[in-house]
Amino acid sequence: MNTIDLRSDTVTLPTTAMQQAMQEVPLGDDVYGEDPTVNQLQDFAAELTGFEAALFVPSGSMGNQVAVATHVGRGSEVILPYGAHIYEYEPGALAVISGALPRLIPAPLGIPEVADIASQIRNNIHQAPTELICLENTHNKAGGTVVPLERTREIAELAKANNLPFHLDGARVCNATAALNISLEEISKPFDTMSLCLSKGLAAPVGSVILGSKEFITKAHRYRKMLGGGMRQAGILAAAGIIALRDMRERMVEDHERASELAKGLAGIEGIFINMKTVQTNMVYFNIDNASEIVDAMKTRGILCNALTSDSIRLVTHYHITDDDIEKTVQVIEDVIERRTVARAAA
Ligand code: TLP
């Protein structure tokens, strides 16, 4: 049985071109800044996004947390959209590494209101001072939703007016650029810093980059080393990252189309609720009662996915998912729900 793995776009395997490049690239000790392939990846990422400099790190979480630690001091507050990965899924790192507090802002579809952020900026002797504003694009927990460029620019203006840095968790920023049909440079412009994952929809096996000014990236080096992210001959990984950034961005619209087809198929099934407004990129979140029962039943039929809560399931399309996989997934989910309904009626 061929497994259809819809748990995340992190499950992708490196392409043949990546595996070949990994065997051939020149290597050196990156902690000394001497790995030519890491340097090439960093230069390429900086050039594509319009930032001055980049830093290769092992994961998206480290990218975010090194960036936050570089920006803020202990006892500060970090403004984040509700559901932000930096707070929800990076096991307390904000508190442990930076000693910072999260200030969560309502963000329907991942999009916070500027006024809501403005009202939460603190700068007085009695409270933890705000030292950073973050955004996530695409916003994972809201459904892989896209934050419009205009809103991003407005938040950037607010940040600037308050002398605050503005960071993007851009783990899936390439999905956002594909959905908005804009360049990486355009989407990056409003931000002071950004993290970008190479190992999600772009299919590299490992790694992320942090982007920012030369001064910021020099400072960030120290936190990467502190957290154990100095990787020596890391060019073997960066080689795949270069191909990810160069060749894998354009095809992301295919993942988005397949997610849209999947959502349309599921929306017609009784017992499932999908807010179609959330289906904008490569994720499909839907509600169903006793979600883990459905996930277990799907697993026995060769389809893997994650229950995020007791009544919600996330499906993520990626490089290895085909049109046939989408069709089969809809059929299996329909069948699994139908069987459950029959079994419940008989009980
Ligand atoms: N997200 C993973 C899980 O941790 C939930 C996934 O399967 O979606 N920012 C965002 C927006 C992310 O979605 C993720 C990973 C990260 C950062 C962290 O990246 P890694 O896993 O490389 O540390």
XYZ file of C-alpha atoms and ligand atoms in Angstrom:
370
model
C 0.000 0.000 0.000
C 1.336 3.387 -1.023
C 1.243 5.760 1.947
C -0.196 9.224 1.385
C 1.443 11.422 4.006
C -0.535 14.607 4.605
C 0.756 15.283 8.139
C 2.949 18.173 7.062
C 5.030 19.568 4.218
C 8.030 18.788 6.438
C 7.833 15.112 5.413
C 9.218 15.702 1.911
C 12.376 13.876 0.848
C 15.199 15.666 -0.971
C 14.907 15.665 -4.765
C 17.394 13.779 -6.968
C 19.060 17.090 -7.878
C 19.475 17.872 -4.168
C 20.956 14.464 -3.373
C 23.409 14.829 -6.238
C 24.446 18.339 -5.202
C 24.953 17.149 -1.621
C 27.606 14.738 -2.843
C 29.465 17.206 -5.002
C 29.633 20.625 -3.338
C 32.792 22.078 -1.760
C 32.789 22.075 2.047
C 34.617 23.798 4.924
C 34.152 24.622 8.598
C 31.172 26.959 8.775
C 31.811 27.969 12.393
C 34.941 29.650 10.976
C 32.765 31.000 8.125
C 34.754 28.805 5.725
C 32.114 26.618 4.118
C 31.778 27.955 0.557
C 28.413 26.280 0.006
C 26.891 27.703 3.198
C 28.241 31.108 2.178
C 26.711 30.669 -1.255
C 23.314 29.783 0.226
C 23.435 32.753 2.600
C 24.399 35.161 -0.193
C 21.708 33.759 -2.474
C 19.004 33.982 0.227
C 19.999 37.573 1.034
C 19.983 38.541 -2.646
C 16.567 36.947 -3.296
C 14.916 38.628 -0.307
C 16.705 41.974 -0.480
C 18.170 41.705 3.026
C 21.829 42.589 3.613
C 22.812 39.241 5.118
C 21.641 35.736 5.995
C 22.495 33.015 8.502
C 21.962 29.284 7.936
C 20.407 27.506 10.944
C 19.268 23.907 11.483
C 15.527 24.573 11.913
C 12.708 27.076 11.680
C 12.364 27.103 15.457
C 16.030 27.975 15.895
C 15.687 30.630 13.209
C 12.846 32.299 15.058
C 14.349 31.965 18.512
C 17.808 33.197 17.507
C 16.128 36.181 15.837
C 13.979 36.940 18.892
C 16.936 36.560 21.287
C 18.995 38.895 19.109
C 16.219 41.506 19.147
C 15.000 41.579 22.755
C 16.220 41.777 26.340
C 15.066 39.757 29.339
C 11.762 40.809 30.863
C 10.546 42.332 27.624
C 7.338 41.646 25.766
C 6.998 40.308 22.225
C 3.822 41.034 20.261
C 2.584 38.027 18.279
C -0.553 37.156 16.329
C -2.797 34.677 18.143
C -1.724 31.095 17.334
C 1.841 32.133 16.383
C 4.246 29.210 16.032
C 6.884 31.177 17.969
C 4.629 30.951 21.021
C 2.487 27.849 20.460
C 4.896 25.292 19.049
C 8.430 26.196 20.102
C 8.188 24.675 23.571
C 8.430 27.779 25.716
C 11.651 28.913 24.015
C 10.557 32.537 24.152
C 10.629 32.357 27.950
C 13.600 29.989 28.315
C 15.977 31.499 25.770
C 14.985 35.172 25.646
C 13.287 35.528 29.037
C 10.506 37.352 27.189
C 6.730 37.395 27.581
C 4.326 36.886 24.693
C 1.548 39.432 24.091
C -0.969 37.752 21.808
C -3.125 39.831 19.476
C -6.403 38.542 17.951
C -5.726 37.544 14.362
C -8.684 36.121 12.426
C -7.262 34.314 9.382
C -3.834 35.192 10.810
C -4.324 38.923 10.168
C -4.085 41.224 13.198
C -5.676 44.690 13.200
C -3.152 47.515 13.369
C -5.182 49.258 16.097
C -5.130 46.084 18.226
C -1.340 45.955 18.026
C -1.042 49.704 18.702
C -3.167 49.387 21.837
C -0.827 46.713 23.250
C 2.508 48.477 22.836
C 3.895 49.266 26.299
C 6.619 51.649 27.263
C 6.330 52.644 30.912
C 8.035 51.890 34.204
C 5.238 49.607 35.499
C 5.037 47.087 32.685
C 7.208 44.803 30.585
C 8.308 46.940 27.647
C 7.404 45.881 24.124
C 10.614 45.174 22.236
C 9.479 43.314 19.123
C 6.477 42.824 16.832
C 6.137 39.502 14.971
C 3.941 38.274 12.178
C 3.585 34.817 10.577
C 3.050 34.445 6.829
C 1.577 32.068 5.884
C -0.095 31.639 9.254
C -0.020 27.946 10.096
C -2.650 27.675 12.829
C -5.130 29.897 10.987
C -5.028 27.391 8.108
C -1.966 28.371 6.083
C -3.558 31.757 5.446
C -1.883 34.672 3.719
C -1.383 38.086 5.297
C -1.993 40.787 2.655
C 0.952 43.001 1.794
C -0.965 46.173 2.625
C -1.590 45.053 6.234
C 2.053 44.053 6.585
C 3.118 47.522 5.461
C 0.731 49.204 7.902
C 2.120 47.158 10.794
C 5.652 48.010 9.665
C 4.792 51.724 9.816
C 3.429 51.287 13.314
C 6.574 49.423 14.362
C 8.775 52.136 12.905
C 6.789 54.919 14.571
C 7.361 53.164 17.892
C 11.009 52.366 17.208
C 10.306 48.618 17.354
C 11.826 45.903 15.155
C 9.430 43.839 13.019
C 10.129 40.111 12.489
C 8.449 37.662 10.125
C 8.145 33.979 10.877
C 8.406 33.172 7.206
C 8.650 29.409 7.578
C 6.227 29.302 4.627
C 6.852 32.738 3.142
C 7.371 31.117 -0.272
C 3.807 29.790 -0.093
C 2.702 33.351 0.618
C 4.630 34.789 -2.344
C 3.222 32.051 -4.593
C -0.326 32.803 -3.439
C 0.085 36.579 -3.763
C 2.102 36.257 -6.975
C 4.745 38.673 -5.714
C 8.505 38.409 -5.278
C 10.348 37.410 -2.134
C 11.933 40.851 -2.138
C 8.561 42.603 -2.141
C 7.120 40.537 0.706
C 10.315 40.945 2.767
C 10.660 44.714 2.461
C 8.474 45.753 5.428
C 10.435 43.545 7.860
C 13.662 44.117 9.765
C 14.265 40.389 10.021
C 12.760 37.173 8.712
C 13.180 33.414 9.100
C 12.553 31.216 6.063
C 12.362 27.408 6.084
C 14.027 25.392 3.347
C 12.694 22.091 4.658
C 8.943 22.602 4.347
C 7.249 23.011 0.955
C 10.664 23.600 -0.680
C 11.692 19.994 0.078
C 15.229 20.464 1.436
C 15.995 17.860 4.131
C 17.151 20.302 6.832
C 17.534 23.987 7.472
C 16.284 27.538 7.575
C 17.822 30.940 7.054
C 17.555 34.062 9.183
C 17.677 37.302 7.224
C 18.456 40.825 8.358
C 21.010 43.622 8.347
C 24.735 42.797 8.440
C 24.914 44.087 11.989
C 21.954 41.954 13.097
C 23.282 38.773 11.486
C 26.712 39.290 13.082
C 25.001 39.482 16.470
C 22.761 36.483 15.655
C 25.850 34.294 15.082
C 26.516 34.306 18.819
C 23.021 33.011 19.687
C 23.204 30.335 16.987
C 26.456 29.082 18.524
C 25.011 29.316 22.043
C 22.074 27.121 21.036
C 24.281 24.505 19.413
C 23.556 25.566 15.867
C 27.189 25.902 14.696
C 27.214 23.006 12.228
C 30.761 22.776 10.750
C 30.654 21.178 7.218
C 27.036 22.274 6.837
C 27.472 22.885 3.113
C 26.268 19.332 2.610
C 22.853 20.599 3.803
C 23.123 24.068 2.309
C 23.601 22.446 -1.121
C 20.030 21.159 -0.948
C 18.880 24.530 0.402
C 20.236 26.354 -2.647
C 18.263 24.067 -4.962
C 15.184 24.437 -2.749
C 15.293 28.221 -3.061
C 16.223 28.211 -6.739
C 14.008 25.484 -8.194
C 11.199 24.621 -5.810
C 9.338 27.900 -5.301
C 7.482 28.081 -8.578
C 5.817 24.701 -8.257
C 4.157 25.639 -4.959
C 1.030 26.824 -6.776
C 0.473 23.133 -7.628
C 0.341 22.319 -3.908
C -2.151 25.140 -3.446
C -4.367 23.917 -6.289
C -4.372 20.397 -4.853
C -5.265 21.687 -1.385
C -8.133 23.621 -2.925
C -9.382 20.488 -4.759
C -9.100 18.495 -1.553
C -11.091 21.096 0.382
C -13.810 21.207 -2.258
C -14.086 17.412 -2.170
C -14.277 17.307 1.617
C -16.744 20.197 1.886
C -19.441 18.022 0.303
C -19.120 15.235 2.891
C -21.717 15.089 5.643
C -20.221 15.509 9.116
C -17.325 17.663 7.935
C -17.152 21.413 8.405
C -14.596 23.462 6.476
C -14.282 27.217 6.513
C -13.309 27.638 2.865
C -11.935 31.119 3.602
C -9.023 29.460 5.385
C -8.017 27.348 2.386
C -5.561 29.686 0.686
C -2.312 27.769 0.277
C -1.243 24.161 0.936
C -3.229 23.415 4.086
C -6.737 22.150 4.709
C -8.118 22.280 8.225
C -11.526 20.744 8.846
C -13.739 20.050 11.822
C -15.265 16.697 12.634
C -16.266 15.186 15.941
C -13.865 12.702 17.541
C -11.075 13.592 15.127
C -8.550 11.068 16.471
C -10.934 8.199 15.618
C -10.972 9.397 11.995
C -7.171 9.847 11.930
C -6.687 6.272 13.221
C -9.110 4.837 10.674
C -7.411 6.740 7.846
C -4.043 5.393 8.947
C -5.223 1.814 8.501
C -6.116 2.804 4.921
C -2.659 4.270 4.227
C -3.393 7.965 4.729
C -1.511 9.878 7.415
C -2.705 13.165 8.889
C -2.754 14.948 12.242
C -5.633 15.710 14.596
C -4.837 19.142 15.977
C -7.623 19.190 18.539
C -10.342 16.727 19.542
C -12.463 18.023 16.671
C -10.067 19.260 14.007
C -7.754 17.659 11.457
C -5.022 19.241 9.324
C -4.058 17.981 5.868
C -1.014 19.467 4.124
C -0.171 19.080 0.446
C 3.427 19.059 -0.786
C 5.912 17.907 -3.414
C 5.043 14.193 -3.143
C 1.246 14.577 -3.268
C -0.401 13.884 -6.634
C -3.883 14.505 -8.072
C -4.660 10.793 -7.581
C -3.681 11.079 -3.913
C -6.189 13.905 -3.496
C -8.948 11.891 -5.118
C -8.159 8.842 -2.990
C -8.016 10.908 0.199
C -11.504 12.339 -0.388
C -12.867 8.834 -1.110
C -11.265 7.300 1.973
C -12.410 10.069 4.314
C -15.949 9.802 2.962
C -15.912 6.035 3.429
C -14.410 6.213 6.931
C -17.083 8.687 8.060
C -19.864 6.669 6.478
C -18.718 3.476 8.198
C -18.532 5.289 11.510
C -22.067 6.635 11.053
C -23.377 3.132 10.289
C -21.504 1.637 13.275
C -22.868 4.330 15.582
C -26.429 3.755 14.351
C -26.066 0.034 14.952
C -24.651 0.473 18.476
N 5.670 23.701 11.884
C 5.432 22.269 11.966
C 5.000 21.891 13.380
O 5.892 22.380 14.305
C 3.634 22.375 13.740
C 4.376 21.882 10.952
O 4.254 20.681 10.696
O 3.678 22.771 10.431
N 7.192 28.467 11.955
C 6.097 27.909 11.428
C 4.996 28.792 10.937
C 5.974 26.513 11.336
O 4.866 25.984 10.863
C 7.040 25.710 11.788
C 6.958 24.211 11.737
C 8.177 26.344 12.323
C 8.223 27.725 12.384
C 9.326 25.575 12.924
O 10.056 24.895 11.985
P 10.973 23.647 12.441
O 10.055 22.473 12.541
O 11.959 23.533 11.330
O 11.607 23.987 13.732
